[in-house]
Coordinates of C-alpha atoms in Angstrom, one line a residue:
X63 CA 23.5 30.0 15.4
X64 CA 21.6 27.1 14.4
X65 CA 21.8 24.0 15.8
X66 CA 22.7 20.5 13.4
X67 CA 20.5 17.6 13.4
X68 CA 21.6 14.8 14.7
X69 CA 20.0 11.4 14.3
X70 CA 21.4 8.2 17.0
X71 CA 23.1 5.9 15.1
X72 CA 21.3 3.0 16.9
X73 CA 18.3 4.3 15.7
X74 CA 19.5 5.2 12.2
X75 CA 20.7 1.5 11.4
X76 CA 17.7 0.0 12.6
X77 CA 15.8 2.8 10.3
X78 CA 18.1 1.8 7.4
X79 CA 17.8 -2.0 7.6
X80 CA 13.9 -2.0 8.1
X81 CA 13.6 0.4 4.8
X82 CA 15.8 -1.4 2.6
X83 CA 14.4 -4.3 2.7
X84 CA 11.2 -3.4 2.8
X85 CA 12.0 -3.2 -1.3
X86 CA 13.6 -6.8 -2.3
X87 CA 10.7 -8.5 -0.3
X88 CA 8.0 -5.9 -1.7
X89 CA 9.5 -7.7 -5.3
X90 CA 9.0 -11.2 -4.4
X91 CA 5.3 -9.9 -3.3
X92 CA 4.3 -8.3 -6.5
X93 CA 5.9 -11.1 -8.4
X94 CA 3.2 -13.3 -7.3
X95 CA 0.2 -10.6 -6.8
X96 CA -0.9 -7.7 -8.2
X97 CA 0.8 -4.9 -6.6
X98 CA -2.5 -2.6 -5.7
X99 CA -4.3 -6.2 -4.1
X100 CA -1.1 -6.9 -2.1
X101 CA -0.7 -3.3 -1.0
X102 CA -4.4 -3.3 0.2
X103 CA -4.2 -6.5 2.3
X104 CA -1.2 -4.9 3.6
X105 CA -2.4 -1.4 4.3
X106 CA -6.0 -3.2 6.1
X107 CA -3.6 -5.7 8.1
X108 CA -1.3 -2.6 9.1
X109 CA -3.7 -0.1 9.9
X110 CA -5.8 -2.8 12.4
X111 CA -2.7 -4.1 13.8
X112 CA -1.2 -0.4 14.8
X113 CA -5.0 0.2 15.5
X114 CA -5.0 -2.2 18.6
X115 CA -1.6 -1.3 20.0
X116 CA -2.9 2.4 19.9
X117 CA -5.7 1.3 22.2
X118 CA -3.8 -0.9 24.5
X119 CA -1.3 1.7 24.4
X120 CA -4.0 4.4 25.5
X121 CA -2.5 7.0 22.6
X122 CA -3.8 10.0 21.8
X123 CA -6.0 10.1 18.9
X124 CA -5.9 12.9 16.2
X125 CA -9.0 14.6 16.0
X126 CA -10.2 17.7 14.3
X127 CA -8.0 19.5 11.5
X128 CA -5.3 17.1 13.2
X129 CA -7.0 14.2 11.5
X130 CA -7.7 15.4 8.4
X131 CA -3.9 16.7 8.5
X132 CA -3.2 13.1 8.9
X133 CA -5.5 11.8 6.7
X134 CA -3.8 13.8 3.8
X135 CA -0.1 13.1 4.7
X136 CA -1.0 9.2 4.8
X137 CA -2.5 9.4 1.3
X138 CA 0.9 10.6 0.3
X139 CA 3.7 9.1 2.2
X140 CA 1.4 5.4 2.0
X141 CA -1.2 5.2 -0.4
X142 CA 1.0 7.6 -3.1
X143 CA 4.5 6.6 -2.4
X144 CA 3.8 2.7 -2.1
X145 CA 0.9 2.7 -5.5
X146 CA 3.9 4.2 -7.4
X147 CA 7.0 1.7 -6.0
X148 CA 5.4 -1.3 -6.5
X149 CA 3.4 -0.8 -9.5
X150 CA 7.2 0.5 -10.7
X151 CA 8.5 -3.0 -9.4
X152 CA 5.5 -5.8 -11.2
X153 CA 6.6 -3.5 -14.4
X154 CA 10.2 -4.2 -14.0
X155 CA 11.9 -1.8 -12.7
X156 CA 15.0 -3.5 -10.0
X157 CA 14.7 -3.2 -6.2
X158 CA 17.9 -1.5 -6.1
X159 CA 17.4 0.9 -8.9
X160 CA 13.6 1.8 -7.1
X161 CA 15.4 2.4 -3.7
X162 CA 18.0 4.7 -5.9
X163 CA 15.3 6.6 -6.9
X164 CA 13.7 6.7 -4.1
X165 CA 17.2 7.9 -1.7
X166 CA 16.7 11.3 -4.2
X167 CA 14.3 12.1 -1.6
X168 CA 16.4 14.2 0.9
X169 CA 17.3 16.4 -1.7
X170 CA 14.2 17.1 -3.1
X171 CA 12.6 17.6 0.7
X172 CA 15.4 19.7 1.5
X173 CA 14.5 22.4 -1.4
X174 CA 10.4 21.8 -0.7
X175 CA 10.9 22.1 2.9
X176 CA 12.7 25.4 2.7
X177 CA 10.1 26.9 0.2
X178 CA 7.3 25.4 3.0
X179 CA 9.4 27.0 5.7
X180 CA 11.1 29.6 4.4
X181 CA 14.8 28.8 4.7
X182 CA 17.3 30.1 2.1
X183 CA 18.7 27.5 -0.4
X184 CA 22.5 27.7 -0.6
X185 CA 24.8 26.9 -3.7
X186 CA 25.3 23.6 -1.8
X187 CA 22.1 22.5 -2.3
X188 CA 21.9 23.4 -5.4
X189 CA 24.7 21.2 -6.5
X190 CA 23.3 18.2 -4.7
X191 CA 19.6 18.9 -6.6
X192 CA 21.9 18.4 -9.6
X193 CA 23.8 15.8 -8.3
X194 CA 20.7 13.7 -7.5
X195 CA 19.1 13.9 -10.9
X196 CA 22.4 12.7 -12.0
X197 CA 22.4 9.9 -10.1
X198 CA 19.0 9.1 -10.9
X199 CA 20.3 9.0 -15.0
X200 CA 23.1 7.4 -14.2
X201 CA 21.2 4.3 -13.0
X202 CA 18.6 4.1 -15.5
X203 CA 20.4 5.3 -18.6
X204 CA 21.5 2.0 -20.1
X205 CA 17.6 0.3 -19.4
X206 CA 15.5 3.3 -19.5
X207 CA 13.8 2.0 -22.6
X208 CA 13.0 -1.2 -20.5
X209 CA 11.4 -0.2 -17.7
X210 CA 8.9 1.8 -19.6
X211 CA 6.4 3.7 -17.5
X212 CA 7.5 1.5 -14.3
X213 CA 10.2 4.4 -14.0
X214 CA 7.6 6.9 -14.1
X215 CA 5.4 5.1 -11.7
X216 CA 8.5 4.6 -9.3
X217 CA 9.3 8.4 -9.6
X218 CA 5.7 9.0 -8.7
X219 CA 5.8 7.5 -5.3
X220 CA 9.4 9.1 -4.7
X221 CA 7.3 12.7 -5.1
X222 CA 4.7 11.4 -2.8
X223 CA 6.7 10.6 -0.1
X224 CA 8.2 14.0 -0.5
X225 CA 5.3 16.2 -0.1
X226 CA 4.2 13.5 2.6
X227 CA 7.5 14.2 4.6
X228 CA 7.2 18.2 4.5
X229 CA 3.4 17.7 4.8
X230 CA 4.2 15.7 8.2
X231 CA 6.5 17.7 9.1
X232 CA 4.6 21.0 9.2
X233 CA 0.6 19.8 10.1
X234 CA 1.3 16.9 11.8
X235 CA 4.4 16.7 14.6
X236 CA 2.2 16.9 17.3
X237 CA 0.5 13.5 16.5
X238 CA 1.0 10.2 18.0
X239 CA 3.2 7.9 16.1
X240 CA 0.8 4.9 16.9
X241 CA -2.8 6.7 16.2
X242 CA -1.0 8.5 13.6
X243 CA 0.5 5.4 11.7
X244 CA -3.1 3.7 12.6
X245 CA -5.0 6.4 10.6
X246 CA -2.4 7.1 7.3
X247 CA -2.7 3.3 6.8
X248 CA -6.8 3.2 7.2
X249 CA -7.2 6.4 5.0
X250 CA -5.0 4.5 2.2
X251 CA -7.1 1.2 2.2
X252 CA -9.9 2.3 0.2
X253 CA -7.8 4.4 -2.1
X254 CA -5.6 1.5 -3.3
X255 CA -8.5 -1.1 -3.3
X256 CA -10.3 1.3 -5.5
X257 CA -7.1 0.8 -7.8
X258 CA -7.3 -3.0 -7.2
X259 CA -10.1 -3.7 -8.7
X260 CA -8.5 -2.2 -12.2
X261 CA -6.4 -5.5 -12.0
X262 CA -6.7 -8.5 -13.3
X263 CA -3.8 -11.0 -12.9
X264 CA -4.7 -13.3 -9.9
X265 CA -2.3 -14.4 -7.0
X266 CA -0.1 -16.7 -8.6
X267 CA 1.6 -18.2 -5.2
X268 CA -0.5 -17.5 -2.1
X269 CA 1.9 -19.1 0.4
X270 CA 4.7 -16.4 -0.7
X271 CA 2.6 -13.1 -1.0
X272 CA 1.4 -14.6 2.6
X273 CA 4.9 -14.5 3.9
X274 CA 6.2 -11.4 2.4
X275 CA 3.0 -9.4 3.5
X276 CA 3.5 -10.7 6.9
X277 CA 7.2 -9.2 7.0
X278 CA 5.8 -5.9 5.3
X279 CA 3.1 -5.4 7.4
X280 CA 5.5 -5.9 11.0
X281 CA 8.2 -5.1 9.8
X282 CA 7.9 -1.8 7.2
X283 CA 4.6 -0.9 7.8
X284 CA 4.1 -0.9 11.6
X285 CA 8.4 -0.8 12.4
X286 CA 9.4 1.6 9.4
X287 CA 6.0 3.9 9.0
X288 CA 6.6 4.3 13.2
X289 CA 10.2 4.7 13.0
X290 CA 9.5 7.5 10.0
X291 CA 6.8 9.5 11.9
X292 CA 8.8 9.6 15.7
X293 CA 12.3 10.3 13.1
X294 CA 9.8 13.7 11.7
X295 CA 8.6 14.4 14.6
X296 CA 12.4 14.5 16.7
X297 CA 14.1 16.2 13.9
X298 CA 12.3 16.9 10.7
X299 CA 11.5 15.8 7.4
X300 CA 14.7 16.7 5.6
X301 CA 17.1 15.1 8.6
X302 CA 15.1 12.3 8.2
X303 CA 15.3 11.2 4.8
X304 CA 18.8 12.0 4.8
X305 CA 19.1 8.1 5.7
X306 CA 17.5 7.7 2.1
X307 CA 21.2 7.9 0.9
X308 CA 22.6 4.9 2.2
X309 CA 19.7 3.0 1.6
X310 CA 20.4 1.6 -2.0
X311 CA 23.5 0.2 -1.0
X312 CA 22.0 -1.8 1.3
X313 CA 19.3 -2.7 -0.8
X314 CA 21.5 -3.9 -3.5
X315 CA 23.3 -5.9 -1.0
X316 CA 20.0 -7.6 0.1
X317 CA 18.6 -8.0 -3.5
X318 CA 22.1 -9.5 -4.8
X319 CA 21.6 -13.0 -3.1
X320 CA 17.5 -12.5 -2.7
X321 CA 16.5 -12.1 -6.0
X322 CA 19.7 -12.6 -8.1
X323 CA 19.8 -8.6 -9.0
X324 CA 23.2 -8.0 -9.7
X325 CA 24.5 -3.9 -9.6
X326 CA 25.2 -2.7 -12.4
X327 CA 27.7 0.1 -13.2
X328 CA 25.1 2.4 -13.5
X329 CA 23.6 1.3 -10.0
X330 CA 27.0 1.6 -9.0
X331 CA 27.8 5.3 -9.9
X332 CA 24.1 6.3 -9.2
X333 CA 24.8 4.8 -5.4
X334 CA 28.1 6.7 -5.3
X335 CA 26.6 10.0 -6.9
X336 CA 23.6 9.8 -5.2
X337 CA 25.7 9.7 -1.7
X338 CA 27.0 13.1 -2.4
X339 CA 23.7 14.4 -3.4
X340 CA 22.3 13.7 0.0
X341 CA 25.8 15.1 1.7
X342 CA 25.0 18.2 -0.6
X343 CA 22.2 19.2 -0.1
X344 CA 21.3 18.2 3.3
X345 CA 24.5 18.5 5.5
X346 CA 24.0 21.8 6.3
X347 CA 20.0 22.6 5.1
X348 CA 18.3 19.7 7.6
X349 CA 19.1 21.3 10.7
X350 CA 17.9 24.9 9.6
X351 CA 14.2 23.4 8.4
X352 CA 13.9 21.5 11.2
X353 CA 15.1 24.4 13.9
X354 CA 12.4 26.5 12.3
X355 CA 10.2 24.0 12.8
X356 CA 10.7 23.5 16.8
X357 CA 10.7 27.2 16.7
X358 CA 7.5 27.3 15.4
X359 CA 4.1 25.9 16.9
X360 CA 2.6 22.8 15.2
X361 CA -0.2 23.4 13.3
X362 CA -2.3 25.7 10.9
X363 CA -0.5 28.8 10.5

């Protein structure tokens, strides 16, 4: 009989908190800065920082196939998933409606991770597939037309951080949390400064982007890329962004009195249809991906 996955709730608030407002902040920091600069300051800071407390910490270091494993699941779940969301966010598209679209994640890992491992989809998750593209509509119907390709952008990084979830959670559970964070943020730098130099808007207010890159870097970067790899590592990718679904809630709470976003109906039924799209198609699906994970070793197979 397969055992459930079961996440600590200490550990899933703090996970929560640290991810939702990583996405109200990451607005007032691409409202003064072009996203890919910002994201590039961020990603160097990040990926020093973590780089130290890996060495004081005497962590393991990926090396071999285990690097470049890491090297490739950073490019997605960082460099992809964060290019996307904030490029999404200096076009427009709300904090809350990007974190909506971002908790279809669980879902959409759920029916990856079973292809990846091999799991049987039920009717359940089928539903909550449905369910989640729903949700998804039912938050961006009445301002699709606004947001232009920011939605498209903003879907973009939701798929990266999909494939980088299952990615992680097949080639790279064996790997430090600290080296590992260390490494996914260095292998993103030059990717995203590449796409920096494409911009040309300057830094309109350097003492905010100063103090909302300091709370991304500390906070979401070194607290929620850590808390996102040891969370994949203990019970897989699909248990993990299961937390995805009450995530836009709380980012709507955050963004209300932050940046004066007020939730629409749409965001409203999104958050509520979203919710049972994670119940749906995770409930039952995380803890068979992630048991035939444990069961098998790490690793090339």
């Amino acid at each position: 009989m397969l055992e459930s996955v079961r996440i600590k709730p200490g550990f899933a608030a703090t996970t929560v908190l640290v991810w939702a407002s990583g996405y109200p902040v990451g607005a007032l920091a691409v409202a003064v800065a072009p996203p890919f600069l910002m994201t590039t300051i961020r990603f160097a800071i990040a990926a020093a920082l973590m780089a130290v407390v890996a060495l004081v910490t005497s962590a393991s270091r990926p090396r071999g196939r285990q690097l470049v494993h890491t090297c490739v699941a950073g490019l997605l779940v960082q460099a992809c998933q964060f290019s996307g969301v904030y490029l999404g966010l200096r076009m427009g598209v709300p904090a809350s409606v990007t974190a909506l679209v971002i908790s279809c994640t669980p879902v959409l890992t759920a029916v990856v991770a079973a292809r990846v491992f091999r799991v049987r989809i039920g009717l359940r998750q089928v539903a909550g597939l449905v369910l989640g593209v729903t949700a998804v509509l039912a938050a961006l119907w009445d301002r699709l037309g606004s947001f232009g390709t920011g939605a498209v952008f903003t879907v973009l990084g939701m798929l990266g951080f999909v494939a980088g979830g299952v990615y992680q959670q097949r080639f790279c559970r064996d790997t430090d949390f600290r080296s590992g964070n260390a490494v996914q943020h260095a292998v993103s730098v030059p990717v995203v400064g590449l796409l920096a130099l494409t911009e040309s808007s300057p830094v309109t207010d350097w003492r905010q982007l100063w103090l909302t890159l300091a709370f991304l870097v500390l906070v979401n970067s070194m607290g929620g890329a850590s808390l996102f790899l040891v969370g994949v590592r203990r019970g897989g990718a699909a248990a993990m962004t299961t937390l995805s679904s009450v995530v836009p809630s709380v980012t709507a709470l955050i963004a209300w009195p932050l940046l004066g976003q007020v939730p629409t109906a749409g965001v409203v039924a999104g958050l509520v249809l979203g919710f049972g799209a994670c119940w749906l198609g995770t409930a039952t699906h995380s803890g068979s991906v992630a048991r035939t994970a444990v069961e098998e070793p790490a690793g090339d197979r």
